[in-house]
Short mmCIF file of C-alpha atoms in Angstrom, two decimals:
data_model
loop_
_atom_site.label_atom_id
_atom_site.label_comp_id
_atom_site.label_asym_id
_atom_site.label_seq_id
_atom_site.Cartn_x
_atom_site.Cartn_y
_atom_site.Cartn_z
CA LYS A 20 -0.02 0.01 0.00
CA SER A 21 1.29 3.46 -0.85
CA LYS A 22 2.48 5.56 2.03
CA PHE A 23 0.74 8.53 0.40
CA ALA A 24 -2.70 6.80 0.53
CA SER A 25 -3.68 8.69 3.67
CA PHE A 26 -3.58 12.02 1.79
CA ALA A 27 -7.18 12.74 0.80
CA SER A 28 -6.05 14.98 -2.10
CA PHE A 29 -4.53 11.95 -3.85
CA GLY A 30 -8.00 10.41 -4.25
CA LYS A 31 -8.88 6.84 -3.67
CA ALA A 32 -6.14 4.41 -4.68
CA GLN A 33 -6.79 1.13 -6.47
CA GLN A 34 -3.34 -0.14 -6.93
CA GLY A 35 -1.25 2.37 -4.90
CA HIS A 36 0.49 5.59 -5.88
CA LEU A 37 3.51 6.67 -7.74
CA CYS A 38 5.23 9.78 -6.64
CA LEU A 39 7.42 11.77 -9.00
CA GLN A 40 9.92 14.33 -7.68
CA ASP A 41 12.43 16.44 -9.64
CA HIS A 42 14.63 17.30 -6.50
CA GLY A 43 14.15 21.02 -7.15
CA ASN A 44 12.40 23.56 -4.96
CA LEU A 45 8.89 22.46 -5.99
CA VAL A 46 7.28 19.10 -5.36
CA SER A 47 4.05 18.13 -7.02
CA TYR A 48 1.91 15.07 -7.11
CA ARG A 49 -1.12 13.84 -9.01
CA ASN A 50 -3.06 10.85 -9.97
CA ILE A 51 -1.93 9.24 -13.12
CA LYS A 52 -3.08 6.27 -15.10
CA ILE A 53 -0.75 3.38 -15.63
CA ARG A 54 -1.49 0.58 -18.03
CA LEU A 55 -1.31 -2.66 -16.18
CA PRO A 56 0.45 -5.74 -17.43
CA ARG A 57 -1.39 -8.45 -19.32
CA ALA A 58 -2.98 -11.31 -17.31
CA ASP A 59 0.06 -13.51 -17.87
CA ASP A 60 2.28 -10.71 -16.57
CA ALA A 61 4.51 -10.86 -19.60
CA ALA A 62 5.01 -8.51 -22.58
CA PRO A 63 5.40 -10.28 -25.96
CA LYS A 64 8.97 -10.76 -27.13
CA SER A 65 10.09 -8.90 -30.30
CA SER A 66 11.23 -12.27 -31.81
CA ASP A 67 11.91 -15.90 -30.83
CA SER A 68 14.66 -16.56 -33.43
CA LYS A 69 16.34 -15.19 -36.43
CA MET A 70 16.95 -16.41 -40.03
CA ASP A 71 20.17 -15.52 -41.85
CA LEU A 72 18.75 -13.94 -45.00
CA GLU A 73 20.02 -11.38 -47.42
CA VAL A 74 17.96 -8.52 -48.92
CA VAL A 75 18.40 -8.00 -52.72
CA GLU A 76 16.64 -6.07 -55.45
CA ALA A 77 14.07 -8.26 -57.03
CA PHE A 78 14.42 -6.62 -60.49
CA PRO A 79 17.85 -4.80 -60.67
CA GLN A 80 17.40 -3.49 -64.16
CA LEU A 81 13.82 -2.33 -63.77
CA LYS A 82 12.83 1.15 -65.02
CA TRP A 83 9.42 2.65 -64.42
CA GLU A 84 7.61 4.14 -67.45
CA ASP A 85 7.39 7.92 -67.24
CA PHE A 86 9.17 8.06 -63.93
CA GLU A 87 12.26 10.25 -63.73
CA GLY A 88 12.68 11.08 -60.06
CA ALA A 89 12.18 14.73 -60.71
CA ASP A 90 9.53 16.75 -62.53
CA GLU A 91 10.13 19.45 -65.23
CA ASN A 92 10.73 22.00 -62.52
CA GLY A 93 13.38 19.85 -60.82
CA ARG A 94 11.21 19.00 -57.84
CA VAL A 95 11.91 15.55 -56.42
CA GLN A 96 9.38 12.84 -57.30
CA VAL A 97 9.19 9.85 -55.01
CA LEU A 98 8.10 6.36 -56.12
CA ARG A 99 5.95 4.83 -53.35
CA PRO A 100 4.63 1.41 -54.29
CA VAL A 101 1.80 0.82 -51.78
CA GLU A 102 0.55 -2.41 -53.29
CA LEU A 103 2.24 -5.18 -55.27
CA ILE A 104 0.04 -8.18 -56.25
CA HIS A 105 -0.39 -10.69 -59.06
CA PRO A 106 -3.57 -10.63 -61.17
CA GLY A 107 -4.16 -14.31 -60.97
CA ASP A 108 -4.45 -14.72 -64.76
CA GLY A 109 -1.51 -17.06 -65.28
CA THR A 110 0.65 -14.42 -66.95
CA ASN A 111 3.26 -14.37 -64.18
CA ARG A 112 2.96 -10.57 -63.88
CA LEU A 113 2.86 -8.28 -60.90
CA PHE A 114 0.74 -5.16 -60.64
CA ALA A 115 2.28 -2.31 -58.65
CA ALA A 116 0.25 0.59 -57.38
CA ASP A 117 2.16 3.82 -56.86
CA GLN A 118 0.74 6.22 -54.31
CA ARG A 119 0.90 9.09 -56.84
CA GLY A 120 -1.84 7.47 -58.93
CA ARG A 121 -0.47 5.03 -61.34
CA ILE A 122 -0.69 1.26 -61.64
CA TYR A 123 2.17 -0.58 -63.35
CA ALA A 124 2.52 -4.11 -64.81
CA ILE A 125 5.78 -5.92 -64.33
CA ASN A 126 6.76 -9.24 -65.95
CA ASN A 127 7.97 -11.31 -63.03
CA GLN A 128 11.41 -12.15 -64.43
CA ALA A 129 14.72 -11.22 -62.74
CA ASP A 130 15.99 -9.50 -65.92
CA VAL A 131 12.80 -7.46 -66.65
CA LYS A 132 13.61 -4.11 -68.00
CA GLU A 133 10.48 -2.00 -67.71
CA ALA A 134 7.36 -1.53 -65.58
CA THR A 135 4.72 -0.31 -67.96
CA VAL A 136 1.69 1.85 -66.90
CA ILE A 137 -1.65 0.19 -67.29
CA LEU A 138 -3.71 2.84 -65.43
CA ASP A 139 -2.99 6.50 -64.89
CA ILE A 140 -5.33 8.45 -62.61
CA GLN A 141 -2.95 11.13 -61.40
CA ASP A 142 -5.45 13.64 -62.83
CA ARG A 143 -7.85 12.81 -59.95
CA VAL A 144 -5.69 11.66 -57.08
CA GLN A 145 -4.62 13.88 -54.14
CA ALA A 146 -1.04 12.75 -54.05
CA HIS A 147 1.10 12.28 -50.94
CA ASP A 148 3.37 15.41 -50.47
CA ALA A 149 6.79 13.81 -50.19
CA ALA A 150 8.51 17.18 -49.53
CA SER A 151 6.45 18.17 -46.56
CA ASN A 152 5.19 14.73 -45.50
CA VAL A 153 2.08 16.36 -44.05
CA ASN A 154 -0.52 13.98 -45.51
CA GLU A 155 -1.19 10.32 -45.97
CA GLU A 156 -3.28 10.61 -49.10
CA GLY A 157 -3.03 9.25 -52.61
CA LEU A 158 -3.81 5.94 -54.26
CA LEU A 159 -3.84 3.84 -51.12
CA GLY A 160 -5.32 0.45 -52.08
CA MET A 161 -5.77 -1.98 -54.92
CA ALA A 162 -7.49 -5.31 -55.29
CA ILE A 163 -7.76 -7.60 -58.34
CA HIS A 164 -11.08 -9.31 -58.99
CA PRO A 165 -10.89 -13.14 -58.65
CA LYS A 166 -12.18 -13.40 -62.21
CA PHE A 167 -9.81 -10.78 -63.56
CA LYS A 168 -8.90 -13.03 -66.55
CA GLN A 169 -12.57 -12.92 -67.66
CA ASN A 170 -13.61 -9.31 -66.70
CA GLY A 171 -10.38 -7.28 -66.27
CA TYR A 172 -11.67 -5.55 -63.07
CA VAL A 173 -9.25 -3.73 -60.87
CA PHE A 174 -10.52 -2.03 -57.79
CA VAL A 175 -8.73 0.98 -56.25
CA TYR A 176 -9.06 3.25 -53.25
CA TYR A 177 -7.85 6.82 -53.62
CA THR A 178 -8.22 10.29 -52.00
CA SER A 179 -9.68 12.81 -54.45
CA ASN A 180 -7.82 16.01 -55.46
CA LYS A 181 -11.32 17.67 -55.74
CA SER A 182 -11.09 17.97 -51.88
CA SER A 183 -11.18 21.50 -50.64
CA LEU A 184 -12.09 23.60 -47.62
CA LYS A 185 -15.51 24.16 -49.29
CA ASN A 186 -16.12 20.64 -50.46
CA GLY A 187 -14.34 18.82 -47.60
CA ARG A 188 -12.00 15.87 -48.01
CA PHE A 189 -13.22 12.65 -49.56
CA SER A 190 -12.01 9.33 -51.09
CA TYR A 191 -13.33 6.87 -53.58
CA VAL A 192 -13.59 3.16 -53.92
CA SER A 193 -13.74 2.63 -57.66
CA ARG A 194 -13.55 -0.07 -60.28
CA PHE A 195 -11.56 0.20 -63.48
CA THR A 196 -11.58 -2.26 -66.40
CA VAL A 197 -8.43 -3.39 -68.19
CA ASP A 198 -9.03 -3.81 -71.96
CA ARG A 199 -8.04 -7.17 -73.20
CA SER A 200 -6.81 -5.83 -76.54
CA THR A 201 -4.46 -3.10 -75.06
CA GLY A 202 -3.74 -4.49 -71.69
CA THR A 203 -4.45 -1.09 -70.23
CA ALA A 204 -7.37 0.59 -68.38
CA SER A 205 -8.68 3.94 -69.29
CA GLY A 206 -9.58 6.53 -66.59
CA ASP A 207 -13.01 6.71 -68.38
CA SER A 208 -13.73 3.18 -67.34
CA GLU A 209 -14.14 4.22 -63.75
CA LEU A 210 -17.18 3.09 -61.94
CA ILE A 211 -17.44 4.72 -58.51
CA LEU A 212 -18.66 2.34 -55.86
CA MET A 213 -18.42 4.50 -52.74
CA LYS A 214 -17.53 8.09 -51.80
CA ILE A 215 -16.18 8.43 -48.33
CA ASP A 216 -15.88 11.70 -46.33
CA GLN A 217 -12.52 12.21 -44.75
CA PRO A 218 -12.20 14.67 -41.83
CA PHE A 219 -8.37 14.84 -41.92
CA ALA A 220 -5.52 14.22 -44.28
CA ASN A 221 -4.32 11.12 -42.35
CA HIS A 222 -5.56 7.77 -41.30
CA ASN A 223 -7.47 7.54 -44.64
CA GLY A 224 -7.05 3.76 -44.75
CA GLY A 225 -7.64 2.09 -48.04
CA PRO A 226 -6.26 -1.44 -48.07
CA MET A 227 -8.46 -4.02 -49.90
CA THR A 228 -8.57 -7.73 -50.50
CA PHE A 229 -10.94 -10.35 -51.86
CA GLY A 230 -11.88 -13.14 -49.40
CA ASN A 231 -12.39 -16.71 -50.19
CA ASP A 232 -16.08 -15.89 -50.37
CA GLY A 233 -15.53 -13.63 -53.40
CA LEU A 234 -16.49 -10.52 -51.48
CA LEU A 235 -14.45 -7.31 -51.21
CA TYR A 236 -13.06 -6.33 -47.84
CA ILE A 237 -11.92 -2.70 -47.44
CA GLY A 238 -10.13 -1.19 -44.42
CA PHE A 239 -10.75 2.41 -43.21
CA GLY A 240 -8.82 4.41 -40.65
CA ASP A 241 -10.48 6.44 -37.98
CA GLY A 242 -10.29 9.58 -40.17
CA GLY A 243 -7.29 11.08 -38.45
CA GLY A 244 -6.77 13.50 -35.58
CA ARG A 245 -4.92 12.50 -32.53
CA ASN A 246 -6.79 10.40 -29.90
CA ASP A 247 -9.74 9.79 -32.32
CA PRO A 248 -11.31 13.18 -31.29
CA ASP A 249 -14.89 12.23 -32.41
CA GLY A 250 -14.86 8.68 -31.25
CA ARG A 251 -15.27 7.33 -34.80
CA GLY A 252 -13.45 4.10 -34.01
CA GLN A 253 -16.47 2.93 -31.88
CA ASP A 254 -19.22 4.56 -33.98
CA LEU A 255 -21.11 2.10 -36.19
CA SER A 256 -23.02 4.95 -37.91
CA ASN A 257 -20.01 5.99 -40.00
CA LEU A 258 -17.42 4.14 -42.06
CA MET A 259 -14.39 5.37 -40.27
CA GLY A 260 -12.37 2.89 -38.22
CA THR A 261 -13.96 -0.22 -39.85
CA ILE A 262 -13.49 -3.24 -42.17
CA LEU A 263 -16.23 -3.27 -44.71
CA ARG A 264 -17.49 -6.32 -46.71
CA ILE A 265 -19.39 -5.77 -49.90
CA ASP A 266 -20.51 -7.79 -52.92
CA VAL A 267 -19.16 -6.13 -56.09
CA ASP A 268 -20.82 -8.59 -58.47
CA HIS A 269 -24.33 -7.46 -57.63
CA LYS A 270 -26.11 -4.25 -56.90
CA SER A 271 -28.54 -3.14 -54.17
CA ALA A 272 -30.97 -0.29 -54.79
CA GLY A 273 -29.09 2.98 -55.22
CA LYS A 274 -25.64 1.40 -54.95
CA ASN A 275 -23.09 0.00 -57.38
CA TYR A 276 -22.56 -2.94 -55.09
CA ALA A 277 -24.63 -5.15 -52.81
CA ILE A 278 -24.81 -5.81 -49.06
CA PRO A 279 -24.14 -9.44 -48.20
CA ALA A 280 -27.12 -10.92 -46.37
CA ASP A 281 -24.92 -12.30 -43.57
CA ASN A 282 -23.06 -9.08 -42.68
CA PRO A 283 -23.14 -8.75 -38.83
CA PHE A 284 -24.77 -5.43 -38.14
CA LEU A 285 -27.83 -5.54 -40.46
CA GLN A 286 -30.22 -5.49 -37.53
CA THR A 287 -28.24 -3.10 -35.33
CA LYS A 288 -30.06 0.20 -35.13
CA GLY A 289 -28.06 3.03 -36.63
CA ALA A 290 -25.26 0.81 -37.98
CA LEU A 291 -24.18 0.94 -41.56
CA PRO A 292 -24.85 -2.47 -43.21
CA GLU A 293 -21.49 -2.53 -45.07
CA ILE A 294 -19.53 -2.85 -41.71
CA TYR A 295 -18.03 -6.27 -40.91
CA ALA A 296 -15.80 -5.27 -38.03
CA TYR A 297 -14.78 -2.02 -36.23
CA GLY A 298 -12.44 -0.54 -33.63
CA ILE A 299 -9.64 0.06 -36.24
CA ARG A 300 -7.28 2.99 -36.00
CA ASN A 301 -5.21 3.01 -39.20
CA PRO A 302 -5.00 -0.27 -41.10
CA TRP A 303 -1.85 -0.42 -43.28
CA ARG A 304 -2.48 -3.44 -45.39
CA ILE A 305 -4.95 -6.31 -45.08
CA ALA A 306 -4.41 -9.65 -46.81
CA ASN A 307 -6.33 -12.91 -47.35
CA ASP A 308 -4.62 -16.27 -46.97
CA PRO A 309 -6.48 -18.43 -49.44
CA LEU A 310 -5.46 -21.66 -47.78
CA THR A 311 -7.05 -20.92 -44.38
CA GLY A 312 -9.40 -18.06 -45.40
CA ASN A 313 -7.94 -15.90 -42.61
CA ILE A 314 -7.83 -12.27 -43.39
CA TRP A 315 -4.94 -10.47 -41.62
CA ILE A 316 -5.04 -6.84 -40.51
CA ALA A 317 -2.05 -4.75 -39.52
CA ASP A 318 -3.24 -1.74 -37.52
CA VAL A 319 -0.97 1.20 -36.77
CA GLY A 320 -1.01 2.38 -33.17
CA GLN A 321 -0.68 5.77 -31.61
CA ASP A 322 1.43 6.06 -28.47
CA GLN A 323 2.45 2.56 -27.32
CA TRP A 324 1.45 -0.51 -29.45
CA GLU A 325 1.32 -1.78 -32.98
CA GLU A 326 -1.02 -4.70 -33.54
CA ILE A 327 -1.73 -7.69 -35.85
CA ASN A 328 -5.37 -8.96 -36.00
CA ILE A 329 -7.25 -11.71 -37.73
CA LEU A 330 -10.59 -10.63 -39.04
CA ARG A 331 -13.61 -12.00 -37.16
CA LYS A 332 -17.27 -11.29 -38.01
CA GLY A 333 -18.67 -8.54 -35.86
CA ALA A 334 -15.50 -8.07 -33.90
CA ASN A 335 -14.52 -4.85 -32.13
CA TYR A 336 -10.75 -4.41 -32.16
CA GLY A 337 -10.86 -1.75 -29.46
CA TRP A 338 -9.80 1.62 -30.82
CA SER A 339 -10.18 4.03 -29.18
CA ILE A 340 -11.04 2.20 -26.02
CA ALA A 341 -7.90 0.25 -26.35
CA GLU A 342 -4.57 0.45 -28.04
CA GLY A 343 -3.35 -3.13 -28.57
CA SER A 344 -4.54 -5.18 -25.63
CA TYR A 345 -4.11 -2.25 -23.23
CA GLY A 346 -6.70 0.42 -22.18
CA PHE A 347 -6.56 3.66 -23.99
CA GLY A 348 -9.33 5.62 -22.20
CA ASN A 349 -11.02 7.76 -24.84
CA ALA A 350 -13.64 9.61 -22.80
CA LYS A 351 -15.93 9.95 -25.80
CA VAL A 352 -16.59 6.20 -26.06
CA ASN A 353 -18.04 3.51 -23.81
CA PRO A 354 -15.25 1.87 -21.85
CA ASN A 355 -17.38 -1.15 -21.01
CA VAL A 356 -17.64 -2.51 -24.56
CA LYS A 357 -16.12 -5.99 -25.07
CA VAL A 358 -13.15 -5.86 -27.45
CA THR A 359 -11.11 -8.46 -29.37
CA ASP A 360 -7.45 -8.34 -28.48
CA PRO A 361 -4.78 -8.62 -31.23
CA ILE A 362 -3.10 -11.89 -31.81
CA TRP A 363 0.19 -10.06 -31.74
CA GLU A 364 1.52 -6.66 -30.61
CA TYR A 365 4.80 -4.86 -30.17
CA ASP A 366 5.62 -1.68 -28.35
CA HIS A 367 7.26 1.42 -29.60
CA GLN A 368 10.70 0.63 -28.33
CA ILE A 369 10.73 -1.94 -31.19
CA GLY A 370 8.94 0.08 -33.93
CA LYS A 371 6.29 2.68 -34.37
CA SER A 372 4.26 1.88 -37.57
CA VAL A 373 3.36 -1.71 -38.56
CA THR A 374 3.29 -2.65 -42.19
CA GLY A 375 1.20 -5.72 -42.97
CA GLY A 376 2.21 -8.40 -45.50
CA TYR A 377 1.17 -11.87 -46.57
CA VAL A 378 1.14 -15.48 -45.39
CA TYR A 379 4.09 -17.18 -47.07
CA ARG A 380 3.15 -20.11 -49.33
CA GLY A 381 6.18 -20.30 -51.52
CA LYS A 382 8.98 -22.82 -52.02
CA VAL A 383 12.21 -20.87 -51.56
CA PHE A 384 12.00 -20.86 -47.74
CA PRO A 385 10.34 -23.94 -46.44
CA LYS A 386 10.74 -22.84 -42.82
CA LEU A 387 8.51 -19.86 -43.47
CA VAL A 388 5.58 -21.73 -45.07
CA GLY A 389 2.46 -20.70 -43.22
CA CYS A 390 4.11 -17.66 -41.58
CA TYR A 391 2.64 -14.15 -41.81
CA LEU A 392 5.29 -11.68 -42.94
CA PHE A 393 5.06 -8.19 -41.58
CA ALA A 394 7.37 -5.26 -40.88
CA ASP A 395 7.74 -1.92 -39.02
CA TYR A 396 8.03 1.10 -41.34
CA THR A 397 9.99 3.26 -38.99
CA SER A 398 12.62 0.71 -37.85
CA GLY A 399 12.71 -1.45 -41.03
CA ARG A 400 12.47 -4.60 -39.04
CA ILE A 401 10.80 -7.56 -40.73
CA TRP A 402 9.33 -10.62 -39.01
CA ALA A 403 7.61 -13.91 -39.88
CA LEU A 404 4.76 -14.74 -37.38
CA ARG A 405 3.53 -18.34 -37.07
CA TYR A 406 -0.09 -18.66 -35.85
CA ASP A 407 -1.85 -21.81 -34.71
CA SER A 408 -5.50 -21.37 -35.84
CA LYS A 409 -6.74 -24.27 -33.77
CA ARG A 410 -5.13 -23.00 -30.52
CA GLN A 411 -5.74 -19.42 -31.66
CA GLN A 412 -2.32 -18.32 -30.60
CA VAL A 413 1.13 -17.24 -31.90
CA THR A 414 3.68 -20.03 -31.61
CA GLU A 415 6.72 -18.36 -33.04
CA ASN A 416 7.94 -14.92 -34.29
CA ILE A 417 11.12 -15.06 -36.52
CA GLN A 418 13.13 -12.00 -37.21
CA LEU A 419 14.04 -11.78 -40.89
CA ARG A 420 15.77 -8.48 -40.85
CA GLY A 421 17.01 -6.04 -38.17
CA THR A 422 16.79 -2.28 -38.70
CA GLY A 423 16.81 -1.14 -42.24
CA SER A 424 15.06 1.19 -44.74
CA PRO A 425 11.30 1.80 -44.35
CA VAL A 426 9.01 -0.92 -45.71
CA MET A 427 6.03 0.48 -47.57
CA ALA A 428 4.15 -2.66 -48.43
CA PHE A 429 4.62 -6.43 -49.16
CA GLY A 430 3.96 -8.12 -52.54
CA LEU A 431 2.85 -11.65 -53.51
CA ASP A 432 3.46 -13.42 -56.83
CA GLU A 433 1.60 -16.46 -58.41
CA GLN A 434 4.09 -18.87 -56.85
CA GLY A 435 3.41 -17.57 -53.33
CA GLU A 436 6.86 -15.84 -53.07
CA VAL A 437 6.81 -12.63 -51.10
CA TYR A 438 8.48 -9.33 -51.93
CA PHE A 439 8.54 -5.93 -50.13
CA THR A 440 8.74 -2.33 -51.30
CA GLY A 441 10.25 0.95 -50.33
CA GLU A 442 10.11 4.49 -51.50
CA SER A 443 12.89 5.67 -53.84
CA VAL A 444 13.77 8.45 -56.28
CA ASN A 445 15.77 6.09 -58.51
CA GLY A 446 13.11 3.39 -59.10
CA LYS A 447 14.83 0.79 -56.89
CA SER A 448 11.70 0.00 -54.90
CA ILE A 449 11.09 -3.72 -54.95
CA PHE A 450 13.09 -6.19 -52.88
CA LYS A 451 13.13 -9.88 -51.86
CA PHE A 452 14.95 -12.23 -49.59
CA ARG A 453 17.51 -14.82 -50.56
CA PRO A 454 19.38 -17.36 -48.43
CA ASN A 455 22.65 -15.86 -47.14
#
């Protein structure tokens, strides 16, 4: 029991008190909130083991069409591939989405020379300002329709450059169609599925993936602003801070998509029917593992914790009641709501911005098969997380790289091999591992 507990001005103690003194002339004391340890009284380790791997450029000779690293005025242009996925059409290509508003096609060969533009929507995208780094906007998500070979559908999420103080900020979820004869998509092929209001220039979200059910899952951040100022993460009446699930092959009245009949909040008063899960702060990549059907979510934290989640129907992942598995205490939301803890978390002594990846199903690294690869953007660390679905717990976390350059996103090819991307001014933005 704290020896200061008898002082009425301290208030009623639940766990005791902590007194801080600077040994100067003035002494002050106050009640402060301390995050208690988890029930097992142990913080998760940053890694259980390491693999001796080497990072190399995946395509050393690659040049990006119409990318020079500087514009006509000499201003630096930064390449930021935020998505790298294969179209699943048997062509052994990769599609790379650059945050500035272009999608490129890359033949997946070590000696490939050029990434060619297949879609350019820079005319409508509010690009990330690399010079000031004040916003997190741009082309932020891409998903390829499971029947791309037949229909050519590519889905993107981008923030609009039509945003203004008068009109407000907003983003679009849109569909574009790649023409079979040209192999490219025209901006005129755009079909807008959703328009989303954005209160701030950060936490815009945007990652997308198709599930094994053929439905499109879309992640939205809380809309920005420190501490989730309007409590959007726990508000089912808006799209912020959620994972949506929609049917893009059918249409409901007044929409260019349909609402799945088994979405969890259809009967919840005031809830938007598109919502599948909520309590998300800023999801930076979501990914489906076709073998298990698990959809993985990497959610960026604020002050203390970065987290990895597996999507569950109707789940509340806590923000802004909780950050990771620890209380956060936003006064604008109900603290008594049941939340789903992350399957993995790490604190800000290890890294400060998680980048989600993919479950490895390739052949080059047998030890990693079934592991979820993820990274930290600020520290550059990369890990492989092994999760036991039956026991619903992590059994191993393998460090693949210590500190290094920032990891923007991960990529996946038709063979299940995984890549990762970084920003650059010289086009050297796609990397992979090889045994050292």
